[in-house]
Short mmCIF file of C-alpha atoms in Angstrom, two decimals:
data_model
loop_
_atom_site.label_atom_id
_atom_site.label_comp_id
_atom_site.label_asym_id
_atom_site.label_seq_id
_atom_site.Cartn_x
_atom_site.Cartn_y
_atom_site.Cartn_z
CA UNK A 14 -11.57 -11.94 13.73
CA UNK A 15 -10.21 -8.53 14.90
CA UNK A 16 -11.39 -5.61 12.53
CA UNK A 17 -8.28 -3.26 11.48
CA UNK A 18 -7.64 -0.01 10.25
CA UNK A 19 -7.48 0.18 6.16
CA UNK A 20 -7.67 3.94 5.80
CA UNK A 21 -5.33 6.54 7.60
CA UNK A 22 -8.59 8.02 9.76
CA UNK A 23 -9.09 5.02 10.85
CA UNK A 24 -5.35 4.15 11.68
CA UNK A 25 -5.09 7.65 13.29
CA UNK A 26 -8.28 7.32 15.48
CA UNK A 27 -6.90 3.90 16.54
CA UNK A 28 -3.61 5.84 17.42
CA UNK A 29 -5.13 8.56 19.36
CA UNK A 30 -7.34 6.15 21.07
CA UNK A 31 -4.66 3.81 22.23
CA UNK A 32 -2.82 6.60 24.38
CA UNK A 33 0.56 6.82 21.78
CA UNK A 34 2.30 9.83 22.39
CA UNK A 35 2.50 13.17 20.89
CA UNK A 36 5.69 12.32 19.49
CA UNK A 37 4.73 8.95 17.95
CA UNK A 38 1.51 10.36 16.57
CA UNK A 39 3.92 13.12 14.88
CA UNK A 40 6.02 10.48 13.63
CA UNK A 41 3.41 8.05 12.16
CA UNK A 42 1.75 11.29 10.71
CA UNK A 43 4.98 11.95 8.95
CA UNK A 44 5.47 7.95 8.14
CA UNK A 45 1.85 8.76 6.47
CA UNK A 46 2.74 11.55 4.51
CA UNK A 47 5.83 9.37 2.95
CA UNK A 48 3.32 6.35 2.10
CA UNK A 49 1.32 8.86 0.37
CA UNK A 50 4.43 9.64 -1.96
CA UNK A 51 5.75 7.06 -2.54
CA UNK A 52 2.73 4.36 -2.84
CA UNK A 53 0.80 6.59 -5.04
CA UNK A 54 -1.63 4.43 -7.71
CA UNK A 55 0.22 1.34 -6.10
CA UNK A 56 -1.88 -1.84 -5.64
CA UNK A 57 -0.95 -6.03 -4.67
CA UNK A 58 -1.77 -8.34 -7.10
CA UNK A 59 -5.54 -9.10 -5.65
CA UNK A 60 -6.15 -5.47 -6.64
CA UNK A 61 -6.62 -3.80 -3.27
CA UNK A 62 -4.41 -0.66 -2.51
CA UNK A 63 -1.18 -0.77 -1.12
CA UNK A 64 -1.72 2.05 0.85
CA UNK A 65 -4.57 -0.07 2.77
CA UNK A 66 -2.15 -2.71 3.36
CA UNK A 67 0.42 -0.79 5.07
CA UNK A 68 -2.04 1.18 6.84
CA UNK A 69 -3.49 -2.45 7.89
CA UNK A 70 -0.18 -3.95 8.80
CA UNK A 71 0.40 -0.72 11.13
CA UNK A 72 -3.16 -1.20 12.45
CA UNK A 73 -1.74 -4.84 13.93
CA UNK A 74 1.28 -3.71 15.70
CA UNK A 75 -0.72 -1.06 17.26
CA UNK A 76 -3.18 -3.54 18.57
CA UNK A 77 -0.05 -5.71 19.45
CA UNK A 78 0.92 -2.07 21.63
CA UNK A 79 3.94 -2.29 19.94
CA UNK A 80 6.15 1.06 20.24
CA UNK A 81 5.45 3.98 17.75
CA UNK A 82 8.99 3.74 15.87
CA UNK A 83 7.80 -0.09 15.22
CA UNK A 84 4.30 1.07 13.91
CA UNK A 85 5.62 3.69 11.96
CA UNK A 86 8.51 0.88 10.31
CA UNK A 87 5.26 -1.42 9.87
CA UNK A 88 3.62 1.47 7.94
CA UNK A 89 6.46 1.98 5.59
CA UNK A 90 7.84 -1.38 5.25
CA UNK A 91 7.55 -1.88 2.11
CA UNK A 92 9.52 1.33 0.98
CA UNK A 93 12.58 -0.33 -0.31
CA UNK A 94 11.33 -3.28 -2.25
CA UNK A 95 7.80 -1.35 -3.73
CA UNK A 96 8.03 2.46 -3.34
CA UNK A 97 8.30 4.70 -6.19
CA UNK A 98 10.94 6.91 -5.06
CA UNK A 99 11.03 8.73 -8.44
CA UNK A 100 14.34 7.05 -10.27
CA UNK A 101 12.23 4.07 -11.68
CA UNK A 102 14.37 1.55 -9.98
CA UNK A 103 13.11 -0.93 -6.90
CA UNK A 104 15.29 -2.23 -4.10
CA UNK A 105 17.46 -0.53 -1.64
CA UNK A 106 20.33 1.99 -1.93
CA UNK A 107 21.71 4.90 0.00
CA UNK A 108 20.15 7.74 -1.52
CA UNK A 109 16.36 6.22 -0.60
CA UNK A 110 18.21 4.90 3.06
CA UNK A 111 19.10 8.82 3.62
CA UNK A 112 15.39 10.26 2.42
CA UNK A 113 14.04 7.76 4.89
CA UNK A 114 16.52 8.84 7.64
CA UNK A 115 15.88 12.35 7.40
CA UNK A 116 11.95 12.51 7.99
CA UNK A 117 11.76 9.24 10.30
CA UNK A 118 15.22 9.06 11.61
CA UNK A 119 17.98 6.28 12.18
CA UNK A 120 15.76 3.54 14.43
CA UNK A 121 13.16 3.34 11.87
CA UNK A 122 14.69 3.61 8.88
CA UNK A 123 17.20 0.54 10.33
CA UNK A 124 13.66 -1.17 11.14
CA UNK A 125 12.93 -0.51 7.51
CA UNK A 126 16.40 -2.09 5.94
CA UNK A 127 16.39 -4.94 7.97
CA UNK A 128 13.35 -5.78 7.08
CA UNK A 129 13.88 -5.74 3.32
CA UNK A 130 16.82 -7.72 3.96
CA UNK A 131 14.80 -10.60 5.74
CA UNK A 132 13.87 -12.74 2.87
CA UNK A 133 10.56 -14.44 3.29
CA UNK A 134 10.16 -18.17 2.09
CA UNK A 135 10.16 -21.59 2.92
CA UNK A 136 13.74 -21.81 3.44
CA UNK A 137 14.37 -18.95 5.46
CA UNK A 138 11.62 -19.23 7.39
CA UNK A 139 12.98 -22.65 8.77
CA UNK A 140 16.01 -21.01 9.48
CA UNK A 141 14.85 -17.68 11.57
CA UNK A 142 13.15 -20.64 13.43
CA UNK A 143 16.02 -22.42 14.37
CA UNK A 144 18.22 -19.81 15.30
CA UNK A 145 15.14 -17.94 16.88
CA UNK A 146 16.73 -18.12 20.49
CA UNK A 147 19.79 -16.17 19.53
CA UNK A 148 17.68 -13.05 17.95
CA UNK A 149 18.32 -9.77 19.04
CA UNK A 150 15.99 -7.19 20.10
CA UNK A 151 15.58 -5.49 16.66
CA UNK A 152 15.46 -8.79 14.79
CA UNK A 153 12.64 -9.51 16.86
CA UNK A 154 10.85 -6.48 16.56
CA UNK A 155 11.56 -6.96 12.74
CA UNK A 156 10.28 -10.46 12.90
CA UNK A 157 6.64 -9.04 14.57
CA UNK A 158 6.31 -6.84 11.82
CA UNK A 159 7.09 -9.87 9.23
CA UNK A 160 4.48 -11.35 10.96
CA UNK A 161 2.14 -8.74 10.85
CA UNK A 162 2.33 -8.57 7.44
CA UNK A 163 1.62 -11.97 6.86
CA UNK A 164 -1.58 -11.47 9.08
CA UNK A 165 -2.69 -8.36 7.01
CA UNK A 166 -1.97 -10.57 3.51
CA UNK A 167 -4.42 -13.38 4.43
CA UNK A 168 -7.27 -11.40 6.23
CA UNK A 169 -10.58 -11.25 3.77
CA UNK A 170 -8.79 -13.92 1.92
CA UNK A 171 -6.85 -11.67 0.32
CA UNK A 172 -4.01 -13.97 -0.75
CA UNK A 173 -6.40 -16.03 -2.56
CA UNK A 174 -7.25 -12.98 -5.11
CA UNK A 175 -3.92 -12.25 -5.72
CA UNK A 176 -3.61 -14.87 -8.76
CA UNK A 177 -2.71 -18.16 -9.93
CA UNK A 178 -2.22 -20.26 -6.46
CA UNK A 179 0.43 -17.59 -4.54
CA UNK A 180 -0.49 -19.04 -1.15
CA UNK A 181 0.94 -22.13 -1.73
CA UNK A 182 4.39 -19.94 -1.63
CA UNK A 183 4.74 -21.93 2.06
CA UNK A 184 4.06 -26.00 3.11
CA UNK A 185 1.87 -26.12 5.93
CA UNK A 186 5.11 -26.23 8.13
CA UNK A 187 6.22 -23.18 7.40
CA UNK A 188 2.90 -21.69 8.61
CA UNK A 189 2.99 -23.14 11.70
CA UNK A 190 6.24 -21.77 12.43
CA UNK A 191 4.92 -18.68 11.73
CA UNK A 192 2.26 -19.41 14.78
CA UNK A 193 5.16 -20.91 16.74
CA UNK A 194 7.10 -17.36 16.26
CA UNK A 195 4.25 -15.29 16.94
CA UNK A 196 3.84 -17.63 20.23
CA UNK A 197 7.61 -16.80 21.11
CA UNK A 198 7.43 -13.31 20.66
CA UNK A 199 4.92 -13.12 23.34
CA UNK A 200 2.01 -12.35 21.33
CA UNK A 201 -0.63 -15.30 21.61
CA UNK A 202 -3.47 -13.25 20.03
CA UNK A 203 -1.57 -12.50 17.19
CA UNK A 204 -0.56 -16.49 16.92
CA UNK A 205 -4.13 -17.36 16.87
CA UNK A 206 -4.91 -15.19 14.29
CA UNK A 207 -2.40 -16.26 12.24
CA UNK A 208 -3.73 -19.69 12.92
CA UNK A 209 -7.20 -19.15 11.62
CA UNK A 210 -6.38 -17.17 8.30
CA UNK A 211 -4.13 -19.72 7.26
CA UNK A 212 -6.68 -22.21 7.96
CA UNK A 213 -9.56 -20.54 6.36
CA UNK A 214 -7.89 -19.71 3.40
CA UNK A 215 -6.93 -23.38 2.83
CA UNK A 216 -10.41 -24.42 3.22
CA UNK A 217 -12.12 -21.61 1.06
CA UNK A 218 -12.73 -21.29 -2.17
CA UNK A 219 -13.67 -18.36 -4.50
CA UNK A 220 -14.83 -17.86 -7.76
CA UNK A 221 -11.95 -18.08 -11.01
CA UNK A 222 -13.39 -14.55 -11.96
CA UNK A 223 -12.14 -12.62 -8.76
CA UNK A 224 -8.95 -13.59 -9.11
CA UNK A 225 -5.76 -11.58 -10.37
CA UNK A 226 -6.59 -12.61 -14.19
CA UNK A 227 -3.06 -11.02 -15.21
CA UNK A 228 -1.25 -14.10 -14.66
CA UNK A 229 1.61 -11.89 -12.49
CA UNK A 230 1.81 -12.33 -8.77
CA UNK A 231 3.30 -9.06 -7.49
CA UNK A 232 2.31 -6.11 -6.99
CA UNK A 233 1.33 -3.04 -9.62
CA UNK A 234 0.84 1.06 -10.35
CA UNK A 235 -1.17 2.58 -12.35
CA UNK A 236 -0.33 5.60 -13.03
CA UNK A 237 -3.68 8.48 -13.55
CA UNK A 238 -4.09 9.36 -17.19
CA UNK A 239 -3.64 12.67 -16.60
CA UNK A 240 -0.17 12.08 -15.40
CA UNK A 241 1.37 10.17 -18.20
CA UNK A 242 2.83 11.39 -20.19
CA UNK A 243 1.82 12.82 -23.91
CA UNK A 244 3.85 15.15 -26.50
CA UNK A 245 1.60 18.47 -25.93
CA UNK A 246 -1.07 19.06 -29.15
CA UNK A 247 0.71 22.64 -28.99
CA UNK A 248 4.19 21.46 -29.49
CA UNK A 249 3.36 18.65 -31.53
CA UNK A 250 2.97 20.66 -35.04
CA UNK A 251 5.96 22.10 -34.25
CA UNK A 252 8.11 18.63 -33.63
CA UNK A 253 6.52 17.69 -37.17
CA UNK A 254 8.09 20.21 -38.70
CA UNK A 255 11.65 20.57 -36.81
CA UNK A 256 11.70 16.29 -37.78
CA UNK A 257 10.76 17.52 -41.47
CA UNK A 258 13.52 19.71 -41.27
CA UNK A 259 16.13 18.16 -40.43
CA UNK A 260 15.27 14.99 -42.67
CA UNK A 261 16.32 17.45 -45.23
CA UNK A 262 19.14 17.98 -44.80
CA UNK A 263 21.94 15.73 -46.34
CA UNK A 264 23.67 13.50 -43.81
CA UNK A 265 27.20 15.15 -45.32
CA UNK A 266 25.93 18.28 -44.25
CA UNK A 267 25.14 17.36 -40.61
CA UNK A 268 28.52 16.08 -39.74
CA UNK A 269 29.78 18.94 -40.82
CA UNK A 270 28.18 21.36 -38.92
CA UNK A 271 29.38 18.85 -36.02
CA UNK A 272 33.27 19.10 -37.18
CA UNK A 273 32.67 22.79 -37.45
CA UNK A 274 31.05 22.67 -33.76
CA UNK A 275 33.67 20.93 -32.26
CA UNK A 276 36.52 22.74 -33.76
CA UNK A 277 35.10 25.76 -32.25
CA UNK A 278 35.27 24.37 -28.65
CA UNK A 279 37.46 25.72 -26.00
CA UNK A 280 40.22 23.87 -24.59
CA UNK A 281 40.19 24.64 -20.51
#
């Protein structure tokens, strides 16, 4: 099995190596800088970083020679449904679309949305298979890096550490439509890879005491302690005695100092 990338030196050796442009290597250099900020203390649910994932799933598509704006989507396609983007809310929404835009541009942020939008299951899988000949050129690209990321999930067995049975999320059907795809695309190495991780990781075991032992089967941050956050040992006397303070005052008196305040207002 093919060795990829799981660290951004490695990812931008492989790059460099490859012949990609100056251009793409400026773009996926930028694409890097955004994974850094918004994947920061994220991991999957078998504990390995999320930032090695990406970086993995971009590895693939560059060993596919697939185009720089499709490596760089690959890197950051998880943006939408796991970034932190600072607002403490998940999923897609113009405001994240726009951030994206503005550093990668319009091709690979679209890359980016479409993906999010491809739901990933049983179901759906059956169905990008049967309407597979009518896919345009971006749903195709978007379909490779689907694909990818499937390949990157299962490699070291990873899916298998991730908890309580989530490989069994597809039927062994669904899997080989996944090979089938790959085959369609026009990638046959990257069909016979599939092939063998989902075949190994049916037949392997592992030990009970590897495994996610959280129970949950998606993916985590964990924040440095440094970085949550605490009520300052300086300011904390202080708070004591403002919350003293104002526990002694009578209620009666409090809402009239806010009748007084709002009488005071100005009308504009």
């Amino acid at each position: 099995m093919h060795s990829y990338a799981q660290t951004n030196l490695q990812l931008f050796n492989q790059l460099s190596d490859s012949g990609y442009s100056k251009s793409e290597l400026t773009l996926l250099y930028n694409t890097y800088q955004l994974v850094m900020e918004l994947f920061t203390g994220g991991f999957r649910s078998s504990g390995k970083t999320f930032i090695a994932h990406l970086v993995g799933t971009a590895s693939i598509l560059a060993s596919l020679g697939a185009s720089g704006k499709v490596v760089a989507a690959g890197l950051l396609h998880a943006a939408y449904t796991n970034g932190d983007f600072g607002d403490g809310k998940k999923g897609i929404d113009n405001a994240k679309r726009e951030k994206i835009r503005l550093v990668l541009g319009e091709e690979v942020e679209e890359y980016i949305a479409r993906y999010t939008a491809l739901k990933w299951n049983e179901k759906t899988i059956s169905a990008v298979g049967d309407r597979f000949d009518s896919l345009s050129a971006i749903e195709r690209d978007v379909l490779l890096i689907r694909l990818t990321n499937e390949l990157e999930e299962y490699l070291d067995l990873g899916i298998l550490y991730c908890g309580e049975l989530k490989y069994q999320r597809y039927i062994n059907h669904s899997c080989d439509l996944m090979v089938e795809m790959a085959e369609k695309l026009g990638f046959p190495s990257l069909a016979k890879q599939l092939a063998t991780v989902f075949q190994q990781t049916t037949l392997a075991e592992i030990p009970n005491e590897l495994r996610n032992q959280s129970g949950e089967n998606v993916s985590f941050t964990i924040a440095p302690n440094s970085y949550r956050k605490k009520l300052s040992l300086v300011w904390y006397p202080w708070f004591l005695s403002q919350l003293r303070r104002w526990r002694s005052i009578p209620r009666r008196a409090i809402r009239a100092i806010g009748k007084t305040n709002l009488s005071s207002q100005t009308n504009y």
